[in-house]
Amino acid sequence: MTPRIRLNVKLLLVTMLNLCWPLLSHAQSADSRPNILFVMADDHTSQAWGIYGGILGKYVQNTNIKRMASRGAVLDNCFDVNSLCTPSRATILTGQYSHKNGVYALDDALNPARDNIAKELHKAGYQTAIFGKWGLKKRPSGFDHFMVMNGQGIYFDPVFKSEDNWKDDGQGVTGKKYKGYNTDLVTDFALDWLSNIDPDKPFFAMVHFKGTHEPWEYPDRLKDLYKDVDIPYPPSLFDYGKQTTGRVFDGQPLSDLAGRWMTYQKDPAHYWTTYPGMPFSLDGLDSVEARIKTYEKFIKDYLRCGAANDENLGRLLDYLDQKGLSRNTIIIYTSDQGYFLGEHGFFDKRVMMEEALHMPFVIVYPKEIKGGSRLEDFVLNTDFAALFADYAGIEKPAFIQGKSFRDNLKGNTPPDWRTSMYYRYWEHAPKYPGHFGIRTKKYKLVFYYGQPLGINGASKKTTIPGWEFYNLDIDPQELHNAYHDPRYQGIIRHLKQELLEQKHLVGDDSDKSSAVMQQIFHKHW
Ligand code: CA
C-alpha cells in the first residue's frame, strides 16, 4: 500500500466514524435515561410517616422513609385532587382531573383505550410494569407486565392477575393465589421482574402496596410492635359532631369503624376479608372510653401495616443499591391520598380537609435533587405524569393537565408556578356530600353542594348545601368553620371568584348544564 492510499484509508475511517458518531451518541444517551421506580402505598397518610411532624413521630417505624428523605426531597404541599383510591390512581396515570379521565368514583373503570403515561413511556422504549393494587377494573394498558390484585384484594394469600390470566373485575374469578403477606408478595414480584429485564434499557415500575388500607391486617412478625405501648391521640379525637365546629358535613366517625368490627364478629361473611385482633367489645364503656379504645386498636393495627410498608420499601432500596442502580433511578414513595387517624374523631378520607388532602411524597434522584431538601410548592397528583415524561426526555403529552415539577425539585421554581389548587370530590353520600373547593397557602374555601349528579355509587339522598372557610395560618387543624366571620367576607368573595376561575381553567364546566346545580348556585353562591 502506498503512503497516499494509506492516508486515504485513514481519512475514510475518520469520515465514517464522524458519520456514525451521532448514532452512537444517541444510543448512549438512550441507554442512560433514568429508571423510574414509583412506589405507592394505599392510604398511608402523612401523619403516619414520622417526617411530617405530628404526635406519631416517635412511634412510627420509618427507617426507609427517612433513608429516602435524607437522600432526596420531601414534598410539604402535595395534594390529591379527589381524595379517593380509584380516582387518584386514574389521575396519576393520566395526569388528568376526574372529570377529564372519567374516573370520578370507586365504581368507575379506566378505559384501557385512554391515553396514559405508561403507554407514552413504553412507546419511548421504557420497560414498564405494575404490581399490587390496580383498582381501575379494566385491563391495565401501557405495561409490558402486570401482576395486580382483583379489586381491593386481601392481605393474606391473595390472588393476583397477570397478562396471562386477565379478566376484568366483575367478570368472574381469575388469577392465581399466592401464599404470603400481600405487601411482601408485591415486593417479591417487583424484585423478580427487575432482576430479569434488559439491563440496557430503562424501566418504569409502579409498585403499589396494599397497606395501609383497611382492614389493617399485619404480618405475624409485627404483632408485638406497640405491645403495652400507649400511643397518643389527636386533640380533636373527641369531636362528636358538627355542632361544635360549625362544619357542614358529618364525616365518618370512629364509632362506624367499631361498628364494622362488631358486625364482622357476628357475621364474617358480611365482609370480603377478615378483621384482625377480634374479638372486640365496647361493653360498659361511655362514649369517651369507647372512642379511646377504638382509636387504640385502629392506630396500632394501622401503624403495623405501615411498618410492613417501610420494610418492603427498604428491600427495594437495598436492591437498587446492591445493583448499582440508585444513582440513575428516580425513586418515589407516596400514598394515593391522605387519611384521618382519629383527627376530628374520623377515619377514612374523601373530604378536602388537610389530613385527607395531603399526599405524603418523597423523591430521590441524586443526579438532580439535593439530599435532605423540602419543597413547599403546590404539587398535585395531576403533575406526576408530566414529571415522568420530563425525566424520560419526552415532550409532555398534550393529554396531561398537570405540570412537571422537575425544576422545582432542583430549587428553581418557575415564577408562574401555581399558588392555589382546585379540588373536587364527586362520590356524594350524606356523610360526605359532593363538594369542590380551593386551597391557597393561607386559606381554604369549600362548597358542599350535596348532589349525586348521576355519579356511579353516589347516594340519591341529597344534603343541604353549605360553605366552609378556614384561615390555615391560625386554624391549621380546621377546628372552626369561619365562613360567617365578618373579618373574612372580603377574602371569601375574592376566593369564590378564584374558585370559579380555577374550576373553569381545569375544564370542570358540567355544572353549567345541570339545572339542579344552577338552582343551587343561584341560591347559595
Ligand atoms: Ca387509597
Short mmCIF file of C-alpha atoms and ligand atoms in Angstrom, two decimals:
data_model
loop_
_atom_site.label_atom_id
_atom_site.label_comp_id
_atom_site.label_asym_id
_atom_site.label_seq_id
_atom_site.Cartn_x
_atom_site.Cartn_y
_atom_site.Cartn_z
CA MET A 1 0.00 0.00 0.00
CA THR A 2 1.41 3.42 -0.96
CA PRO A 3 1.52 6.18 1.68
CA ARG A 4 -1.12 8.17 -0.27
CA ILE A 5 -3.61 5.27 -0.23
CA ARG A 6 -2.87 4.58 3.46
CA LEU A 7 -3.70 8.21 4.18
CA ASN A 8 -6.96 7.95 2.26
CA VAL A 9 -7.99 4.82 4.16
CA LYS A 10 -7.33 6.69 7.40
CA LEU A 11 -9.40 9.63 6.13
CA LEU A 12 -12.18 7.27 5.14
CA LEU A 13 -12.18 5.69 8.62
CA VAL A 14 -12.28 9.09 10.30
CA THR A 15 -15.12 10.19 7.99
CA MET A 16 -17.07 7.01 8.71
CA LEU A 17 -16.58 7.45 12.44
CA ASN A 18 -17.77 11.04 12.20
CA LEU A 19 -20.84 9.98 10.27
CA CYS A 20 -21.62 7.27 12.81
CA TRP A 21 -20.97 9.48 15.84
CA PRO A 22 -24.46 10.99 16.11
CA LEU A 23 -25.94 7.48 16.03
CA LEU A 24 -23.51 6.19 18.66
CA SER A 25 -24.08 9.13 20.96
CA HIS A 26 -27.83 8.79 20.55
CA ALA A 27 -27.66 5.13 21.52
CA GLN A 28 -25.54 6.00 24.53
CA SER A 29 -27.90 8.75 25.66
CA ALA A 30 -30.91 6.45 25.17
CA ASP A 31 -29.24 3.92 27.44
CA SER A 32 -28.55 6.47 30.12
CA ARG A 33 -32.13 7.65 30.55
CA PRO A 34 -33.10 7.26 34.19
CA ASN A 35 -35.22 4.44 35.54
CA ILE A 36 -38.37 5.40 37.42
CA LEU A 37 -39.47 3.38 40.43
CA PHE A 38 -42.81 4.68 41.67
CA VAL A 39 -43.78 3.09 44.97
CA MET A 40 -47.24 3.99 46.23
CA ALA A 41 -48.98 2.88 49.38
CA ASP A 42 -52.72 2.81 49.93
CA ASP A 43 -53.98 5.35 52.50
CA HIS A 44 -50.52 5.70 54.12
CA THR A 45 -51.15 9.23 55.32
CA SER A 46 -48.56 11.89 56.16
CA GLN A 47 -49.37 11.86 59.92
CA ALA A 48 -48.00 8.27 59.96
CA TRP A 49 -44.75 8.95 58.12
CA GLY A 50 -42.85 10.48 61.01
CA ILE A 51 -41.18 13.11 58.77
CA TYR A 52 -44.15 15.48 58.70
CA GLY A 53 -44.25 16.18 62.43
CA GLY A 54 -47.31 15.33 64.50
CA ILE A 55 -47.96 13.18 67.53
CA LEU A 56 -46.99 9.81 65.98
CA GLY A 57 -43.42 10.75 65.04
CA LYS A 58 -41.81 8.84 67.89
CA TYR A 59 -43.90 5.74 67.29
CA VAL A 60 -43.81 5.04 63.57
CA GLN A 61 -41.33 2.59 62.10
CA ASN A 62 -39.93 4.63 59.23
CA THR A 63 -36.26 3.71 58.74
CA ASN A 64 -36.58 3.62 54.96
CA ILE A 65 -38.83 6.63 54.58
CA LYS A 66 -36.16 8.55 56.50
CA ARG A 67 -33.46 6.95 54.36
CA MET A 68 -35.20 8.35 51.27
CA ALA A 69 -35.81 11.74 52.88
CA SER A 70 -32.10 12.10 53.70
CA ARG A 71 -31.16 11.23 50.11
CA GLY A 72 -33.82 13.28 48.36
CA ALA A 73 -36.66 15.78 48.65
CA VAL A 74 -39.82 15.69 50.74
CA LEU A 75 -42.88 17.48 49.36
CA ASP A 76 -44.68 19.51 52.01
CA ASN A 77 -47.64 20.58 49.88
CA CYS A 78 -48.51 17.70 47.59
CA PHE A 79 -52.28 17.33 47.16
CA ASP A 80 -54.72 14.91 45.58
CA VAL A 81 -57.49 16.48 43.51
CA ASN A 82 -60.14 13.90 44.58
CA SER A 83 -59.25 12.07 47.79
CA LEU A 84 -60.24 8.52 46.94
CA CYS A 85 -58.26 5.42 45.86
CA THR A 86 -59.61 4.76 42.38
CA PRO A 87 -59.84 8.36 41.15
CA SER A 88 -56.37 9.23 42.49
CA ARG A 89 -54.83 6.27 40.69
CA ALA A 90 -56.52 7.24 37.42
CA THR A 91 -55.32 10.83 37.87
CA ILE A 92 -51.73 9.71 38.45
CA LEU A 93 -51.72 7.61 35.26
CA THR A 94 -53.48 10.14 33.03
CA GLY A 95 -52.34 13.43 34.54
CA GLN A 96 -56.00 14.47 34.40
CA TYR A 97 -58.71 15.53 36.82
CA SER A 98 -61.56 13.05 37.33
CA HIS A 99 -63.95 14.94 35.03
CA LYS A 100 -61.40 14.53 32.20
CA ASN A 101 -60.44 10.86 32.62
CA GLY A 102 -63.94 9.65 33.50
CA VAL A 103 -62.91 8.05 36.82
CA TYR A 104 -64.97 10.02 39.34
CA ALA A 105 -65.67 7.40 41.97
CA LEU A 106 -64.78 3.96 43.36
CA ASP A 107 -67.07 2.14 40.93
CA ASP A 108 -65.60 3.73 37.80
CA ALA A 109 -63.17 1.95 35.48
CA LEU A 110 -60.34 3.49 33.48
CA ASN A 111 -60.97 2.82 29.82
CA PRO A 112 -57.85 0.99 28.52
CA ALA A 113 -58.13 2.94 25.24
CA ARG A 114 -57.46 6.23 27.05
CA ASP A 115 -54.08 7.89 26.95
CA ASN A 116 -51.86 7.27 29.94
CA ILE A 117 -48.24 7.91 30.87
CA ALA A 118 -47.28 4.21 30.96
CA LYS A 119 -48.22 3.97 27.28
CA GLU A 120 -46.06 7.01 26.49
CA LEU A 121 -43.05 5.67 28.37
CA HIS A 122 -43.50 2.29 26.73
CA LYS A 123 -43.58 3.92 23.29
CA ALA A 124 -40.39 5.76 24.19
CA GLY A 125 -38.61 2.46 24.85
CA TYR A 126 -39.10 2.07 28.59
CA GLN A 127 -39.74 -1.39 30.02
CA THR A 128 -42.96 -0.95 32.00
CA ALA A 129 -44.69 -2.93 34.75
CA ILE A 130 -47.17 -2.52 37.58
CA PHE A 131 -47.52 -4.59 40.75
CA GLY A 132 -50.07 -4.69 43.57
CA LYS A 133 -53.23 -2.64 43.69
CA TRP A 134 -54.61 -1.55 40.33
CA GLY A 135 -58.19 -0.62 41.23
CA LEU A 136 -59.16 0.59 37.76
CA LYS A 137 -61.14 -2.58 36.89
CA LYS A 138 -60.29 -3.00 33.20
CA ARG A 139 -57.08 -4.45 31.81
CA PRO A 140 -54.01 -2.30 32.57
CA SER A 141 -52.70 -0.77 29.35
CA GLY A 142 -49.21 0.51 28.65
CA PHE A 143 -47.47 -2.16 30.71
CA ASP A 144 -45.23 -4.99 29.42
CA HIS A 145 -46.08 -6.87 32.56
CA PHE A 146 -48.60 -6.58 35.36
CA MET A 147 -49.31 -8.54 38.50
CA VAL A 148 -52.25 -6.92 40.24
CA MET A 149 -54.98 -7.74 42.72
CA ASN A 150 -58.55 -8.43 41.83
CA GLY A 151 -60.31 -5.35 43.19
CA GLN A 152 -59.04 -4.39 46.64
CA GLY A 153 -57.53 -7.84 47.26
CA ILE A 154 -56.84 -9.34 50.66
CA TYR A 155 -53.80 -9.21 52.94
CA PHE A 156 -53.08 -12.91 53.32
CA ASP A 157 -52.72 -15.45 50.49
CA PRO A 158 -54.14 -13.04 47.90
CA VAL A 159 -55.00 -13.67 44.27
CA PHE A 160 -53.03 -11.79 41.60
CA LYS A 161 -53.92 -11.39 37.95
CA SER A 162 -51.37 -11.02 35.18
CA GLU A 163 -51.39 -10.64 31.40
CA ASP A 164 -51.63 -14.47 31.21
CA ASN A 165 -54.94 -14.86 33.05
CA TRP A 166 -56.61 -11.45 32.98
CA LYS A 167 -60.34 -10.94 33.27
CA ASP A 168 -61.84 -7.53 34.04
CA ASP A 169 -63.04 -7.09 37.63
CA GLY A 170 -66.53 -8.48 37.98
CA GLN A 171 -66.07 -10.85 35.02
CA GLY A 172 -65.61 -13.93 37.19
CA VAL A 173 -62.83 -15.34 39.32
CA THR A 174 -59.49 -15.31 37.62
CA GLY A 175 -55.83 -15.12 38.54
CA LYS A 176 -53.72 -17.20 40.86
CA LYS A 177 -53.47 -17.42 44.63
CA TYR A 178 -50.05 -16.80 46.21
CA LYS A 179 -49.11 -17.76 49.75
CA GLY A 180 -47.88 -14.97 51.97
CA TYR A 181 -48.45 -11.40 53.10
CA ASN A 182 -49.66 -9.07 50.37
CA THR A 183 -47.09 -6.27 50.70
CA ASP A 184 -44.23 -8.81 50.84
CA LEU A 185 -45.54 -10.59 47.74
CA VAL A 186 -45.94 -7.38 45.74
CA THR A 187 -42.30 -6.54 46.54
CA ASP A 188 -41.22 -10.09 45.60
CA PHE A 189 -42.94 -9.76 42.21
CA ALA A 190 -41.32 -6.39 41.56
CA LEU A 191 -37.83 -7.61 42.54
CA ASP A 192 -38.24 -10.69 40.38
CA TRP A 193 -39.20 -8.57 37.37
CA LEU A 194 -36.38 -6.07 37.97
CA SER A 195 -33.79 -8.83 38.05
CA ASN A 196 -34.99 -10.29 34.74
CA ILE A 197 -35.39 -7.25 32.48
CA ASP A 198 -32.92 -5.91 29.92
CA PRO A 199 -30.27 -4.00 31.88
CA ASP A 200 -29.51 -1.85 28.83
CA LYS A 201 -32.98 -0.32 28.67
CA PRO A 202 -34.57 1.96 31.28
CA PHE A 203 -37.57 0.80 33.29
CA PHE A 204 -40.73 2.35 34.69
CA ALA A 205 -42.17 0.29 37.53
CA MET A 206 -45.22 1.10 39.64
CA VAL A 207 -45.19 -0.84 42.91
CA HIS A 208 -48.49 -0.36 44.72
CA PHE A 209 -48.59 -1.68 48.29
CA LYS A 210 -51.90 -2.79 49.78
CA GLY A 211 -51.02 -1.41 53.20
CA THR A 212 -52.19 0.72 54.92
CA HIS A 213 -55.73 0.19 53.61
CA GLU A 214 -58.46 -1.00 55.96
CA PRO A 215 -58.78 -3.67 57.47
CA TRP A 216 -55.09 -3.32 58.59
CA GLU A 217 -54.06 -6.94 58.81
CA TYR A 218 -50.37 -7.03 59.69
CA PRO A 219 -47.83 -9.82 59.27
CA ASP A 220 -47.23 -12.04 62.27
CA ARG A 221 -43.67 -10.73 62.68
CA LEU A 222 -45.11 -7.31 63.66
CA LYS A 223 -47.80 -8.46 66.07
CA ASP A 224 -45.83 -7.37 69.17
CA LEU A 225 -44.93 -3.96 67.80
CA TYR A 226 -46.63 -1.44 70.16
CA LYS A 227 -47.46 -4.15 72.67
CA ASP A 228 -48.05 -2.38 76.00
CA VAL A 229 -47.33 0.99 74.36
CA ASP A 230 -49.70 3.90 74.83
CA ILE A 231 -49.95 5.82 71.59
CA PRO A 232 -51.09 9.43 71.97
CA TYR A 233 -54.31 10.56 70.35
CA PRO A 234 -55.01 13.79 68.48
CA PRO A 235 -56.67 16.58 70.50
CA SER A 236 -59.66 16.59 68.14
CA LEU A 237 -60.40 12.87 68.77
CA PHE A 238 -63.37 13.87 70.92
CA ASP A 239 -65.10 15.86 68.24
CA TYR A 240 -68.57 14.35 68.37
CA GLY A 241 -70.24 16.37 65.69
CA LYS A 242 -70.51 19.39 63.52
CA GLN A 243 -72.35 21.42 66.18
CA THR A 244 -69.07 22.17 67.96
CA THR A 245 -67.02 23.11 64.88
CA GLY A 246 -69.54 24.68 62.52
CA ARG A 247 -68.62 22.02 59.96
CA VAL A 248 -71.31 21.43 57.34
CA PHE A 249 -70.85 17.65 56.89
CA ASP A 250 -70.93 14.69 59.30
CA GLY A 251 -67.91 12.68 58.15
CA GLN A 252 -67.05 9.12 59.18
CA PRO A 253 -66.65 8.84 62.96
CA LEU A 254 -64.57 6.10 64.58
CA SER A 255 -67.77 4.62 66.00
CA ASP A 256 -68.57 3.49 62.41
CA LEU A 257 -65.29 1.57 62.38
CA ALA A 258 -66.09 -0.07 65.72
CA GLY A 259 -69.49 -0.91 64.21
CA ARG A 260 -67.78 -2.71 61.32
CA TRP A 261 -65.73 -4.78 63.77
CA MET A 262 -68.89 -5.69 65.71
CA THR A 263 -70.72 -6.68 62.53
CA TYR A 264 -67.72 -8.72 61.44
CA GLN A 265 -67.69 -10.63 64.73
CA LYS A 266 -71.31 -11.62 64.31
CA ASP A 267 -71.23 -12.23 60.57
CA PRO A 268 -67.77 -12.62 58.97
CA ALA A 269 -69.40 -13.43 55.62
CA HIS A 270 -70.65 -9.83 55.53
CA TYR A 271 -67.12 -8.72 54.57
CA TRP A 272 -64.78 -9.62 51.74
CA THR A 273 -61.91 -10.02 54.15
CA THR A 274 -61.05 -10.63 57.79
CA TYR A 275 -60.59 -8.06 60.52
CA PRO A 276 -57.60 -8.73 62.76
CA GLY A 277 -57.49 -8.84 66.55
CA MET A 278 -61.05 -9.99 67.23
CA PRO A 279 -63.00 -10.21 69.48
CA PHE A 280 -63.52 -6.54 70.21
CA SER A 281 -66.01 -5.17 72.70
CA LEU A 282 -67.13 -1.74 73.90
CA ASP A 283 -69.49 -3.16 76.51
CA GLY A 284 -69.88 -0.98 79.59
CA LEU A 285 -67.82 1.95 78.19
CA ASP A 286 -69.04 5.53 77.95
CA SER A 287 -68.61 7.43 74.68
CA VAL A 288 -65.17 8.83 75.59
CA GLU A 289 -63.81 5.45 76.74
CA ALA A 290 -65.29 3.77 73.65
CA ARG A 291 -63.62 6.26 71.34
CA ILE A 292 -60.24 5.81 73.02
CA LYS A 293 -60.47 2.03 72.89
CA THR A 294 -61.44 2.10 69.21
CA TYR A 295 -58.60 4.51 68.41
CA GLU A 296 -56.05 2.34 70.24
CA LYS A 297 -56.83 -0.74 68.21
CA PHE A 298 -57.15 1.19 64.96
CA ILE A 299 -53.86 3.09 65.31
CA LYS A 300 -51.79 0.08 66.34
CA ASP A 301 -53.09 -2.11 63.51
CA TYR A 302 -52.62 0.75 61.06
CA LEU A 303 -49.04 1.52 62.13
CA ARG A 304 -48.10 -2.18 61.97
CA CYS A 305 -49.21 -2.22 58.32
CA GLY A 306 -47.20 0.98 57.83
CA ALA A 307 -44.16 -0.75 59.33
CA ALA A 308 -44.56 -3.59 56.80
CA ASN A 309 -44.63 -0.97 54.02
CA ASP A 310 -41.41 0.57 55.32
CA GLU A 311 -39.69 -2.83 55.49
CA ASN A 312 -40.63 -3.60 51.91
CA LEU A 313 -39.61 -0.14 50.73
CA GLY A 314 -36.23 -0.98 52.27
CA ARG A 315 -36.00 -4.19 50.24
CA LEU A 316 -36.49 -2.21 47.03
CA LEU A 317 -33.91 0.42 48.05
CA ASP A 318 -31.42 -2.31 49.02
CA TYR A 319 -31.84 -3.98 45.64
CA LEU A 320 -31.12 -0.77 43.73
CA ASP A 321 -28.11 -0.04 45.95
CA GLN A 322 -26.71 -3.55 45.54
CA LYS A 323 -27.12 -3.47 41.75
CA GLY A 324 -25.56 -0.04 41.48
CA LEU A 325 -28.80 1.39 40.08
CA SER A 326 -29.54 4.00 42.73
CA ARG A 327 -27.71 6.85 41.04
CA ASN A 328 -29.67 6.59 37.79
CA THR A 329 -33.06 5.72 39.24
CA ILE A 330 -35.73 8.18 40.30
CA ILE A 331 -37.36 6.62 43.35
CA ILE A 332 -40.65 7.91 44.69
CA TYR A 333 -42.62 6.82 47.72
CA THR A 334 -46.10 8.27 48.15
CA SER A 335 -49.69 7.40 49.06
CA ASP A 336 -52.74 7.61 46.80
CA GLN A 337 -54.30 10.10 49.25
CA GLY A 338 -54.25 11.09 52.89
CA TYR A 339 -56.36 9.61 55.68
CA PHE A 340 -57.83 10.59 59.04
CA LEU A 341 -56.15 8.92 62.00
CA GLY A 342 -58.67 9.98 64.63
CA GLU A 343 -58.48 13.73 63.86
CA HIS A 344 -61.99 15.23 64.18
CA GLY A 345 -62.98 11.81 65.53
CA PHE A 346 -62.74 10.43 61.96
CA PHE A 347 -61.22 7.62 60.00
CA ASP A 348 -61.28 7.35 56.17
CA LYS A 349 -60.59 10.12 53.62
CA ARG A 350 -62.66 11.76 50.80
CA VAL A 351 -63.09 15.31 52.10
CA MET A 352 -60.96 18.34 51.36
CA MET A 353 -59.68 18.62 54.92
CA GLU A 354 -55.92 18.70 55.36
CA GLU A 355 -55.49 15.11 56.59
CA ALA A 356 -57.16 13.61 53.51
CA LEU A 357 -55.99 16.25 51.01
CA HIS A 358 -52.25 15.95 51.68
CA MET A 359 -50.31 13.28 49.83
CA PRO A 360 -47.06 12.43 51.58
CA PHE A 361 -44.33 12.29 48.94
CA VAL A 362 -40.58 11.71 48.94
CA ILE A 363 -38.41 11.56 45.83
CA VAL A 364 -34.78 10.54 45.40
CA TYR A 365 -32.66 11.32 42.34
CA PRO A 366 -29.06 12.01 43.37
CA LYS A 367 -28.11 13.48 39.98
CA GLU A 368 -30.51 16.40 40.42
CA ILE A 369 -32.09 16.52 43.86
CA LYS A 370 -30.24 17.58 46.98
CA GLY A 371 -30.49 15.16 49.89
CA GLY A 372 -32.50 16.35 52.88
CA SER A 373 -34.37 19.03 50.94
CA ARG A 374 -38.01 20.05 51.35
CA LEU A 375 -40.25 21.50 48.65
CA GLU A 376 -43.07 23.81 49.71
CA ASP A 377 -44.51 24.45 46.23
CA PHE A 378 -48.01 23.19 45.49
CA VAL A 379 -47.75 19.88 43.62
CA LEU A 380 -50.83 17.92 42.54
CA ASN A 381 -51.27 14.29 41.58
CA THR A 382 -52.10 15.59 38.08
CA ASP A 383 -48.40 16.58 37.89
CA PHE A 384 -46.79 13.16 38.36
CA ALA A 385 -47.26 12.00 34.75
CA ALA A 386 -45.71 15.24 33.47
CA LEU A 387 -42.72 14.72 35.78
CA PHE A 388 -42.20 11.17 34.50
CA ALA A 389 -42.32 12.38 30.88
CA ASP A 390 -39.81 15.12 31.69
CA TYR A 391 -37.34 12.72 33.29
CA ALA A 392 -37.74 10.26 30.40
CA GLY A 393 -36.85 13.03 27.96
CA ILE A 394 -40.15 13.02 26.11
CA GLU A 395 -42.21 16.10 25.37
CA LYS A 396 -45.16 16.48 27.73
CA PRO A 397 -48.08 14.67 26.06
CA ALA A 398 -50.99 17.04 25.30
CA PHE A 399 -53.49 14.99 27.34
CA ILE A 400 -51.70 15.75 30.64
CA GLN A 401 -53.25 18.64 32.59
CA GLY A 402 -50.52 18.83 35.21
CA LYS A 403 -47.02 20.30 35.03
CA SER A 404 -43.59 18.81 35.60
CA PHE A 405 -42.01 19.95 38.86
CA ARG A 406 -38.51 18.82 37.94
CA ASP A 407 -37.12 22.37 38.08
CA ASN A 408 -38.86 22.98 41.41
CA LEU A 409 -37.06 19.93 42.79
CA LYS A 410 -33.76 21.41 41.66
CA GLY A 411 -34.52 24.58 43.60
CA ASN A 412 -35.67 26.60 40.57
CA THR A 413 -39.40 27.17 40.98
CA PRO A 414 -40.82 28.74 37.81
CA PRO A 415 -42.08 32.28 38.59
CA ASP A 416 -45.58 31.43 37.33
CA TRP A 417 -45.94 28.28 39.45
CA ARG A 418 -49.43 27.77 40.95
CA THR A 419 -50.20 29.24 44.37
CA SER A 420 -53.68 27.73 44.69
CA MET A 421 -55.33 24.43 43.81
CA TYR A 422 -58.76 23.17 42.78
CA TYR A 423 -60.28 20.04 44.32
CA ARG A 424 -63.50 18.12 43.68
CA TYR A 425 -64.97 15.10 45.41
CA TRP A 426 -67.78 13.57 43.35
CA GLU A 427 -68.95 10.41 45.17
CA HIS A 428 -71.71 12.11 47.12
CA ALA A 429 -73.08 10.49 50.31
CA PRO A 430 -74.89 12.08 53.25
CA LYS A 431 -71.75 11.78 55.41
CA TYR A 432 -69.51 13.00 52.62
CA PRO A 433 -71.50 15.39 50.46
CA GLY A 434 -70.28 16.14 46.95
CA HIS A 435 -68.06 19.23 47.14
CA PHE A 436 -65.46 21.35 45.45
CA GLY A 437 -63.10 23.94 46.79
CA ILE A 438 -59.97 25.97 46.55
CA ARG A 439 -56.88 25.99 48.75
CA THR A 440 -54.28 28.72 48.76
CA LYS A 441 -51.21 28.87 51.00
CA LYS A 442 -53.23 30.55 53.70
CA TYR A 443 -56.93 29.89 53.09
CA LYS A 444 -59.35 27.17 52.16
CA LEU A 445 -62.88 27.65 50.84
CA VAL A 446 -65.10 24.63 50.19
CA PHE A 447 -68.63 24.38 48.81
CA TYR A 448 -70.54 21.25 49.84
CA TYR A 449 -73.27 21.15 47.18
CA GLY A 450 -74.55 17.72 48.26
CA GLN A 451 -75.86 16.24 44.99
CA PRO A 452 -75.25 12.84 43.35
CA LEU A 453 -75.24 14.24 39.76
CA GLY A 454 -75.50 10.75 38.25
CA ILE A 455 -72.11 9.61 39.59
CA ASN A 456 -71.68 5.83 39.98
CA GLY A 457 -72.19 4.75 43.58
CA ALA A 458 -73.31 8.19 44.75
CA SER A 459 -76.21 8.34 47.20
CA LYS A 460 -79.53 9.69 45.95
CA LYS A 461 -80.06 11.26 49.36
CA THR A 462 -79.08 14.90 48.93
CA THR A 463 -77.78 17.24 51.65
CA ILE A 464 -78.35 20.93 52.30
CA PRO A 465 -75.64 22.94 50.52
CA GLY A 466 -73.15 24.74 52.76
CA TRP A 467 -69.81 26.52 52.83
CA GLU A 468 -66.68 26.10 54.89
CA PHE A 469 -63.82 28.54 55.19
CA TYR A 470 -60.59 28.21 57.16
CA ASN A 471 -57.66 30.51 57.77
CA LEU A 472 -54.96 27.83 57.86
CA ASP A 473 -52.45 30.20 59.45
CA ILE A 474 -54.47 30.49 62.63
CA ASP A 475 -56.55 27.30 62.41
CA PRO A 476 -54.34 24.72 60.67
CA GLN A 477 -56.37 21.83 62.10
CA GLU A 478 -59.62 23.27 60.72
CA LEU A 479 -61.41 23.18 64.04
CA HIS A 480 -63.66 26.17 63.44
CA ASN A 481 -65.57 26.96 60.26
CA ALA A 482 -65.06 30.71 59.85
CA TYR A 483 -67.33 31.16 56.83
CA HIS A 484 -69.62 33.58 58.70
CA ASP A 485 -66.82 35.50 60.42
CA PRO A 486 -67.23 39.18 59.36
CA ARG A 487 -63.44 39.60 59.19
CA TYR A 488 -63.20 37.28 56.20
CA GLN A 489 -66.09 38.36 54.00
CA GLY A 490 -63.89 40.30 51.55
CA ILE A 491 -61.43 37.40 51.27
CA ILE A 492 -64.27 34.91 50.80
CA ARG A 493 -65.76 36.99 47.97
CA HIS A 494 -62.39 37.06 46.27
CA LEU A 495 -61.86 33.30 46.78
CA LYS A 496 -65.28 32.49 45.33
CA GLN A 497 -64.25 34.29 42.17
CA GLU A 498 -60.92 32.48 42.06
CA LEU A 499 -62.66 29.16 42.70
CA LEU A 500 -64.87 29.69 39.64
CA GLU A 501 -61.86 30.67 37.55
CA GLN A 502 -59.86 27.61 38.61
CA LYS A 503 -62.85 25.34 38.03
CA HIS A 504 -63.19 26.66 34.51
CA LEU A 505 -59.45 26.55 33.89
CA VAL A 506 -59.31 22.78 34.53
CA GLY A 507 -62.39 22.25 32.37
CA ASP A 508 -64.86 21.32 35.11
CA ASP A 509 -67.82 23.00 33.42
CA SER A 510 -70.55 20.34 33.60
CA ASP A 511 -72.46 22.21 36.34
CA LYS A 512 -73.38 24.87 33.77
CA SER A 513 -75.67 22.39 32.03
CA SER A 514 -77.14 20.95 35.25
CA ALA A 515 -80.48 22.55 36.19
CA VAL A 516 -80.20 21.40 39.81
CA MET A 517 -76.70 22.83 40.17
CA GLN A 518 -77.75 26.09 38.57
CA GLN A 519 -80.54 26.40 41.15
CA ILE A 520 -78.08 25.66 43.95
CA PHE A 521 -75.60 28.24 42.62
CA HIS A 522 -78.39 30.79 42.40
CA LYS A 523 -79.49 30.24 45.98
CA HIS A 524 -76.20 29.56 47.80
CA TRP A 525 -73.31 31.18 45.96
CA CA B 1 -56.34 4.77 48.99
#
